[in-house]
PDB file of C-alpha atoms in Angstrom:
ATOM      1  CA  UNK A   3     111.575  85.218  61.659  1.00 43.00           C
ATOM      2  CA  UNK A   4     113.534  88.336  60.036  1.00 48.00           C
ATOM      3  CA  UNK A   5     112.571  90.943  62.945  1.00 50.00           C
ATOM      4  CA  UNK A   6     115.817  90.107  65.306  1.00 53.00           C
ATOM      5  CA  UNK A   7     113.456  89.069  68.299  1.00 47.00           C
ATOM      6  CA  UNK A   8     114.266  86.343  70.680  1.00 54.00           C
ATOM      7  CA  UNK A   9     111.419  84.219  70.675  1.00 77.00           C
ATOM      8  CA  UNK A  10     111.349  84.790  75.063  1.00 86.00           C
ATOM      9  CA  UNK A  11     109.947  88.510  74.005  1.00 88.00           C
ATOM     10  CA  UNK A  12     107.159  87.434  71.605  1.00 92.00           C
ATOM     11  CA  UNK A  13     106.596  84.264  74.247  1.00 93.00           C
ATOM     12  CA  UNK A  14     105.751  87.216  76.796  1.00 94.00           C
ATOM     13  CA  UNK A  15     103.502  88.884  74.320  1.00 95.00           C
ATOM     14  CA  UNK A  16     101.634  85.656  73.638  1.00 95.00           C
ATOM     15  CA  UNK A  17     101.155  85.154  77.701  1.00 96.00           C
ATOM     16  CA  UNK A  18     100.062  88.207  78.205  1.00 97.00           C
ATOM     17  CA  UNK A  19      97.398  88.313  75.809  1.00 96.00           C
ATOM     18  CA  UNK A  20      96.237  84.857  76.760  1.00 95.00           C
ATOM     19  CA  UNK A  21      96.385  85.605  80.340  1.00 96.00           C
ATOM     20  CA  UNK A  22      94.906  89.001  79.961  1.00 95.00           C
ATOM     21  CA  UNK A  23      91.345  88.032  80.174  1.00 95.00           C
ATOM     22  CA  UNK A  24      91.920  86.126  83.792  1.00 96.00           C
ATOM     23  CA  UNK A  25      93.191  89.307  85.481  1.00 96.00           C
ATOM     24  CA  UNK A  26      90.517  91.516  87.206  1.00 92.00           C
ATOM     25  CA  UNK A  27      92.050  93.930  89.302  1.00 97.00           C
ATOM     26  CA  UNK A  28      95.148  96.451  89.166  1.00 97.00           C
ATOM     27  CA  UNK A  29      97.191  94.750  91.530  1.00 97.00           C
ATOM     28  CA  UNK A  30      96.586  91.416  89.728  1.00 97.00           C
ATOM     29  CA  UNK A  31      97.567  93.636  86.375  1.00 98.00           C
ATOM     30  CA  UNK A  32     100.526  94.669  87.402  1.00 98.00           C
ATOM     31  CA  UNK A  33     102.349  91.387  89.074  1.00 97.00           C
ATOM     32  CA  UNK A  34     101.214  89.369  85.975  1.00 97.00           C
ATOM     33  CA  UNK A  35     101.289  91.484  82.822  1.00 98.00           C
ATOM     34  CA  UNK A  36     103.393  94.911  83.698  1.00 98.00           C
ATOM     35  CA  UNK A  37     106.250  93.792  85.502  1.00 98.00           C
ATOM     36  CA  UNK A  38     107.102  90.633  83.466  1.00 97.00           C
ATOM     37  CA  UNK A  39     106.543  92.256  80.371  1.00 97.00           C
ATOM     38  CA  UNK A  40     109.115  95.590  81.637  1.00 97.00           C
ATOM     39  CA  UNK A  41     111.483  93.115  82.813  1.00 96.00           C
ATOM     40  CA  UNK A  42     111.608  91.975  79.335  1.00 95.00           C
ATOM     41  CA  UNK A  43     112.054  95.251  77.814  1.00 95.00           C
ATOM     42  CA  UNK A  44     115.584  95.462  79.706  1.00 94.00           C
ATOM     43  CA  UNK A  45     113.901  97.003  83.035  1.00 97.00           C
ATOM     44  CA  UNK A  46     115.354  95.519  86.257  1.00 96.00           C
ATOM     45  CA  UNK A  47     112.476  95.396  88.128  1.00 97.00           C
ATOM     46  CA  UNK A  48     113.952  93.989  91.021  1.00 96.00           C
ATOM     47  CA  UNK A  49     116.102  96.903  91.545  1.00 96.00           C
ATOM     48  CA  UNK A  50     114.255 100.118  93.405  1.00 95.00           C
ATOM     49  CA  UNK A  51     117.090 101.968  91.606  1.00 94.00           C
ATOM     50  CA  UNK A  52     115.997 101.409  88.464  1.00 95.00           C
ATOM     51  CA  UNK A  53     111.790 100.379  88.644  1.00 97.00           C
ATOM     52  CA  UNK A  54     110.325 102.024  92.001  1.00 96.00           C
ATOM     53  CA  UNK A  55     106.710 101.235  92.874  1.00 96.00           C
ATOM     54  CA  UNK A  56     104.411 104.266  94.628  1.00 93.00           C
ATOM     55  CA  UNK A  57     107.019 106.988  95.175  1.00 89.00           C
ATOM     56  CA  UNK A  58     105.801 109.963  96.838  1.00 87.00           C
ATOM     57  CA  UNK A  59     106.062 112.982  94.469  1.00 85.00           C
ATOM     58  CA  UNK A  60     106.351 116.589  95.344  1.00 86.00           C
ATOM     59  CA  UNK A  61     102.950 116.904  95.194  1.00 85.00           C
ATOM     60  CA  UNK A  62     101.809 114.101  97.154  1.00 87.00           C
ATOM     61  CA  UNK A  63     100.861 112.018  94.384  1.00 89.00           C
ATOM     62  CA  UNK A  64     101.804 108.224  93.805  1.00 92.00           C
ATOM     63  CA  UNK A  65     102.073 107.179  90.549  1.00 95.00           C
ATOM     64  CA  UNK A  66     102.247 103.287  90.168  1.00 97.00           C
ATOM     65  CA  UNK A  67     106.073 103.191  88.903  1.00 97.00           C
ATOM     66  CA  UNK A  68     108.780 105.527  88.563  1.00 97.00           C
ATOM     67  CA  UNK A  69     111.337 104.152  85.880  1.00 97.00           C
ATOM     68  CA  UNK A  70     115.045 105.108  86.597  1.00 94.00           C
ATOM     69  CA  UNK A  71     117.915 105.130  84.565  1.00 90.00           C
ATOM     70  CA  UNK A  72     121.450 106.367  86.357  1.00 85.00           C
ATOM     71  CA  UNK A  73     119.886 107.131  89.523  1.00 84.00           C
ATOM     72  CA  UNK A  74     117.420 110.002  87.083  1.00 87.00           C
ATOM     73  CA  UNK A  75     113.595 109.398  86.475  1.00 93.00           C
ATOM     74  CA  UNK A  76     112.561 109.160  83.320  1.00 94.00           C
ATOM     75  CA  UNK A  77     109.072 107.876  82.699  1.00 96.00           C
ATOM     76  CA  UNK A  78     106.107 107.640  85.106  1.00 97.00           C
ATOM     77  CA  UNK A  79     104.059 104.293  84.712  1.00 98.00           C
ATOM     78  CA  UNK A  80     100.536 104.472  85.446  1.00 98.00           C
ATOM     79  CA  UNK A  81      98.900 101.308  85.463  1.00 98.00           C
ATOM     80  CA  UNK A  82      95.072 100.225  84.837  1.00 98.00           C
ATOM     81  CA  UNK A  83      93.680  96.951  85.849  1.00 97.00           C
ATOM     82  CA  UNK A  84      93.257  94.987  82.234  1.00 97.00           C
ATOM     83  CA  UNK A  85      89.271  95.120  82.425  1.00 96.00           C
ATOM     84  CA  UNK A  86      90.175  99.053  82.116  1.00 96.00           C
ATOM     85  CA  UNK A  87      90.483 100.702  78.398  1.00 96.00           C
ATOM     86  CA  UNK A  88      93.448 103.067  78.110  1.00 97.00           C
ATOM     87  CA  UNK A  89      93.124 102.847  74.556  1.00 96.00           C
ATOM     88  CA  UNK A  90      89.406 103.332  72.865  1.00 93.00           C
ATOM     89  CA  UNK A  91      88.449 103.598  69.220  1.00 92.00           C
ATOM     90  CA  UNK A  92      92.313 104.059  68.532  1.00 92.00           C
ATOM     91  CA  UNK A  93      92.860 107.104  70.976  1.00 94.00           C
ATOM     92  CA  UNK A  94      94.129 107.422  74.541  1.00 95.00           C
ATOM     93  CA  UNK A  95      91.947 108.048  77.204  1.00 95.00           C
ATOM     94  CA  UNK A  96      91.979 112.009  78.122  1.00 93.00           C
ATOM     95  CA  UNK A  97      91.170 111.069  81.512  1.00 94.00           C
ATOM     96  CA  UNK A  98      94.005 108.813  81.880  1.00 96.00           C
ATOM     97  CA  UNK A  99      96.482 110.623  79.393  1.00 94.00           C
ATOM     98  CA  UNK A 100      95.731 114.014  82.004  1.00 92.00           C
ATOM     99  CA  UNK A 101      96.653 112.290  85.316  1.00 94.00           C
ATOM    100  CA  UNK A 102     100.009 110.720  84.280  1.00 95.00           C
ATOM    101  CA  UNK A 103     100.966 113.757  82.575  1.00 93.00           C
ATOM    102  CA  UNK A 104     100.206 115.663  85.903  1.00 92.00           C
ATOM    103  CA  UNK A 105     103.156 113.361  87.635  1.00 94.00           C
ATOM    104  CA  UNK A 106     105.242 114.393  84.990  1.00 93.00           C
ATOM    105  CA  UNK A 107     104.847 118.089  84.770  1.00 89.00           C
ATOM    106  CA  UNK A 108     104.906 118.327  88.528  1.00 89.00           C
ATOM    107  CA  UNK A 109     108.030 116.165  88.460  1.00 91.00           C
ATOM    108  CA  UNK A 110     109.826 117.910  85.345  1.00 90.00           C
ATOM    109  CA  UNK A 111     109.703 113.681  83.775  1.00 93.00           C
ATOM    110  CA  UNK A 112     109.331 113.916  79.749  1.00 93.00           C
ATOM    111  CA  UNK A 113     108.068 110.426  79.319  1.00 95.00           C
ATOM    112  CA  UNK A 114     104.731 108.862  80.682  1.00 97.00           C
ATOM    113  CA  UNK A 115     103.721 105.238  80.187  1.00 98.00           C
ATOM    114  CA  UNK A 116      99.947 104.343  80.250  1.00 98.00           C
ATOM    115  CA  UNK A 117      99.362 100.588  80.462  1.00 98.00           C
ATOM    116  CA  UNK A 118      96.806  98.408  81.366  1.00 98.00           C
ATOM    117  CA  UNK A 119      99.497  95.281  80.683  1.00 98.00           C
ATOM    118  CA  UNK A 120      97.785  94.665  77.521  1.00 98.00           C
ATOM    119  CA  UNK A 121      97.226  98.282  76.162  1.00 98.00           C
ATOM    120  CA  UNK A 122     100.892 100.114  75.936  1.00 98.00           C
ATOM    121  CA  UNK A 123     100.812 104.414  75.361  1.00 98.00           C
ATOM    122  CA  UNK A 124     104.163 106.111  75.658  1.00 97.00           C
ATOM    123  CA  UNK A 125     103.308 110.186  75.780  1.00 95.00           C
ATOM    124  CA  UNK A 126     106.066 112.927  76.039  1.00 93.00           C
ATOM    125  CA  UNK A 127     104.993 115.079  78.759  1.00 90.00           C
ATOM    126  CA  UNK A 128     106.184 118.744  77.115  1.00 86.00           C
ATOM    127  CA  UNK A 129     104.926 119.423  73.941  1.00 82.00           C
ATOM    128  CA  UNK A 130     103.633 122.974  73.259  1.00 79.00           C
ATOM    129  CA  UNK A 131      99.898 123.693  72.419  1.00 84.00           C
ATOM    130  CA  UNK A 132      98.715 120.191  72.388  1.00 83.00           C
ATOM    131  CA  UNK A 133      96.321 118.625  74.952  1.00 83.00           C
ATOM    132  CA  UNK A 134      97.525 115.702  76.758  1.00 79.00           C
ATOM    133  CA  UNK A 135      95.745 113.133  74.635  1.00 79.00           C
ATOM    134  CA  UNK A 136      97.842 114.500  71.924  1.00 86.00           C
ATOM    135  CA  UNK A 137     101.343 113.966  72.909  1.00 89.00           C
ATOM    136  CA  UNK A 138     101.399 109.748  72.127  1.00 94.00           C
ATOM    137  CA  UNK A 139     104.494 108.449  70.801  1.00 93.00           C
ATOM    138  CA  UNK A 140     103.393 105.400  70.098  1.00 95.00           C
ATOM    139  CA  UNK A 141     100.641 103.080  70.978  1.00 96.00           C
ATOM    140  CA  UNK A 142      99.697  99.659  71.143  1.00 97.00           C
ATOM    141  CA  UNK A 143      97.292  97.379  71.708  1.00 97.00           C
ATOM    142  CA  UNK A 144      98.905  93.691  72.216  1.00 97.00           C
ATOM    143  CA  UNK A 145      95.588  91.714  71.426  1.00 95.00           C
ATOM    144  CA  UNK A 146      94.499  93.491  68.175  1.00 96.00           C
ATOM    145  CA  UNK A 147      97.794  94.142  66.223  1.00 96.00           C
ATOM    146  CA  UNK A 148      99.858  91.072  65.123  1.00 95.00           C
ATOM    147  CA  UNK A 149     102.372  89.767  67.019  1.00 94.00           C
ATOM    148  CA  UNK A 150     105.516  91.008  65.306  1.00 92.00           C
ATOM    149  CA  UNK A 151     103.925  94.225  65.045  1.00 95.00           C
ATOM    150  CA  UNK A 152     103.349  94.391  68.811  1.00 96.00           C
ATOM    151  CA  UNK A 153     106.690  93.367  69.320  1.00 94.00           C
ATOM    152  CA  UNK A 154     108.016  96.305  67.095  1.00 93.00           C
ATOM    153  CA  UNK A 155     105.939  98.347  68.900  1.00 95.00           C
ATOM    154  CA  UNK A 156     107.098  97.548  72.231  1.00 96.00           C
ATOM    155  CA  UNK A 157     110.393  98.198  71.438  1.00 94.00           C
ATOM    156  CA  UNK A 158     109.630 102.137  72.255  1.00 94.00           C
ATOM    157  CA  UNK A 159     109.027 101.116  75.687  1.00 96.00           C
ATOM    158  CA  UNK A 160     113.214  99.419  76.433  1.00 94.00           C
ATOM    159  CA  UNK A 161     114.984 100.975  78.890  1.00 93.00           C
ATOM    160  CA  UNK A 162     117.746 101.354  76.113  1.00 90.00           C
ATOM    161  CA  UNK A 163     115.080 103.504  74.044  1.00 92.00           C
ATOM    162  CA  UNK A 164     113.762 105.562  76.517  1.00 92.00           C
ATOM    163  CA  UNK A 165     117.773 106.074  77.636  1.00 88.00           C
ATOM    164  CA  UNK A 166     118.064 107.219  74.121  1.00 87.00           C
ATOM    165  CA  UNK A 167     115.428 109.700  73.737  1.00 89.00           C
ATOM    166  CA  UNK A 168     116.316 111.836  76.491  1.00 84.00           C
ATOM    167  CA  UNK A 169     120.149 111.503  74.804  1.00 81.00           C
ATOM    168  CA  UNK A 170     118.504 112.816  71.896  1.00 80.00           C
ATOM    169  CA  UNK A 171     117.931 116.199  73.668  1.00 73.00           C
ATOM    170  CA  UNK A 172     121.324 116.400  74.798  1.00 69.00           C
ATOM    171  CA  UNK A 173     120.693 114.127  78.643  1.00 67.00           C
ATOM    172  CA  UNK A 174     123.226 112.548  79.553  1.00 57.00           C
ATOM    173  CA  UNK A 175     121.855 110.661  82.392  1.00 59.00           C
ATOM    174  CA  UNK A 176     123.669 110.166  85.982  1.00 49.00           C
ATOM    175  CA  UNK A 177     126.082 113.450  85.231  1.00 45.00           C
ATOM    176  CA  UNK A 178     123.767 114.785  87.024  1.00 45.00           C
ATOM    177  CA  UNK A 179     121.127 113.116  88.713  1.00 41.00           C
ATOM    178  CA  UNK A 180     119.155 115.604  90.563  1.00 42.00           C
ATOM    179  CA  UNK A 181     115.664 115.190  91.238  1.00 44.00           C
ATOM    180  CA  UNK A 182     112.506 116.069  93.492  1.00 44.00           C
ATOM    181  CA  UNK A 183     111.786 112.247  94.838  1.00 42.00           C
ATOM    182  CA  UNK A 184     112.155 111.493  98.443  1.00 39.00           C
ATOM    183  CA  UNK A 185     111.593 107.711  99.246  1.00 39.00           C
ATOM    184  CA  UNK A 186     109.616 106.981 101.895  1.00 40.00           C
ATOM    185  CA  UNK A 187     110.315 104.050 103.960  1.00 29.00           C
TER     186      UNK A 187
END
C-alpha cells in the first residue's frame, strides 16, 4: 500500500463506516465505533488506568472518557451518538467544541477529542485569543475522505501521539502525575 498501515487499522475504518449508519444512540456509538476504533489507535481500553469512562471532575461534570497515559490525563473524549454532526460544512460544532473544552480548562487537560465514532476532532484546550471552535488540530470525517487519508488522519488520535505532544512542551508524563480526578466507585 506505501502508507505503513496494517491492513487491521484500515479494516476498522471500513467497519466503522459501514456500520455507522445502524447505530442510533450514544451508548450504541460508543461500544461499536469509539472504543474499537481507540483500542486500535494503541488505547487499552480495558484498563481504567489508561481509558476511564464518566469520571467525576472537579466540577461535577462527566465527560464520556478520560484518556490516561502514566497514571496523568491527557485528553477528554466526548462522544455523540453517530446520527449527531460534530463536524458541519467542514467546521466543528461551537456547541460541542465549548463543552469539552469546559472539562479541560476546569481540569488543566490540553487535549479534547470530539467524536461521534465516525466524525474525529482533536482541539488543544489553551490557545490564546481564539474561540473554542478554533483550536482543531486536526479533523476528520471517516465517510467522506478516502480511506488512506482517514487513516493518516487518525494517526493524531494514538496514544503514542498524544504522549508526544505533551513531550513536545517539555511533559514528561508519570514524573509527576498529579491531578484533580477522584474515582468514584
Amino acid at each position: 500500500m506505501g502508507w505503513g498501515f496494517h491492513d487491521p487499522f484500515l479494516e476498522e475504518i471500513e467497519r466503522v463506516r459501514q456500520l455507522s449508519s445502524r447505530i442510533s444512540n450514544e451508548e450504541a456509538t460508543k461500544q461499536h465505533l469509539i472504543l474499537p476504533l481507540l483500542e486500535k489507535l494503541g488505547w487499552r481500553v480495558n484498563d481504567p488506568a489508561e481509558v476511564y469512562p464518566e469520571i467525576k471532575t472537579r466540577q461535577k461534570k462527566r465527560p464520556d472518557f478520560v484518556l490516561l497515559v502514566d497514571g496523568v490525563p491527557v485528553a477528554f473524549l466526548e462522544a455523540k451518538s453517530a446520527r449527531n454532526s460534530v463536524i458541519r460544512r467542514g467546521k466543528v460544532s461551537p456547541t460541542y467544541a465549548r463543552q469539552l473544552m469546559g472539562y479541560c480548562f476546569g481540569e488543566g487537560v490540553a487535549l479534547g477529542i470530539l467524536t461521534n465514532g465516525v466524525q474525529w476532532v482533536l482541539m488543544e484546550a489553551f490557545k490564546l485569543w481564539t474561540r473554542p471552535e478554533e483550536r482543531v488540530l486536526t479533523m476528520v470525517d471517516l465517510r467522506t475522505t478516502r480511506l488512506e487519508e482517514a487513516a493518516n488522519e487518525l494517526l493524531a488520535f494514538t496514544r503514542r501521539n498524544i504522549r508526544l505532544y505533551y513531550r513536545r512542551f517539555g511533559y514528561h508524563l508519570g514524573e509527576e502525575p498529579v491531578y484533580g480526578f477522584y474515582y468514584e466507585f
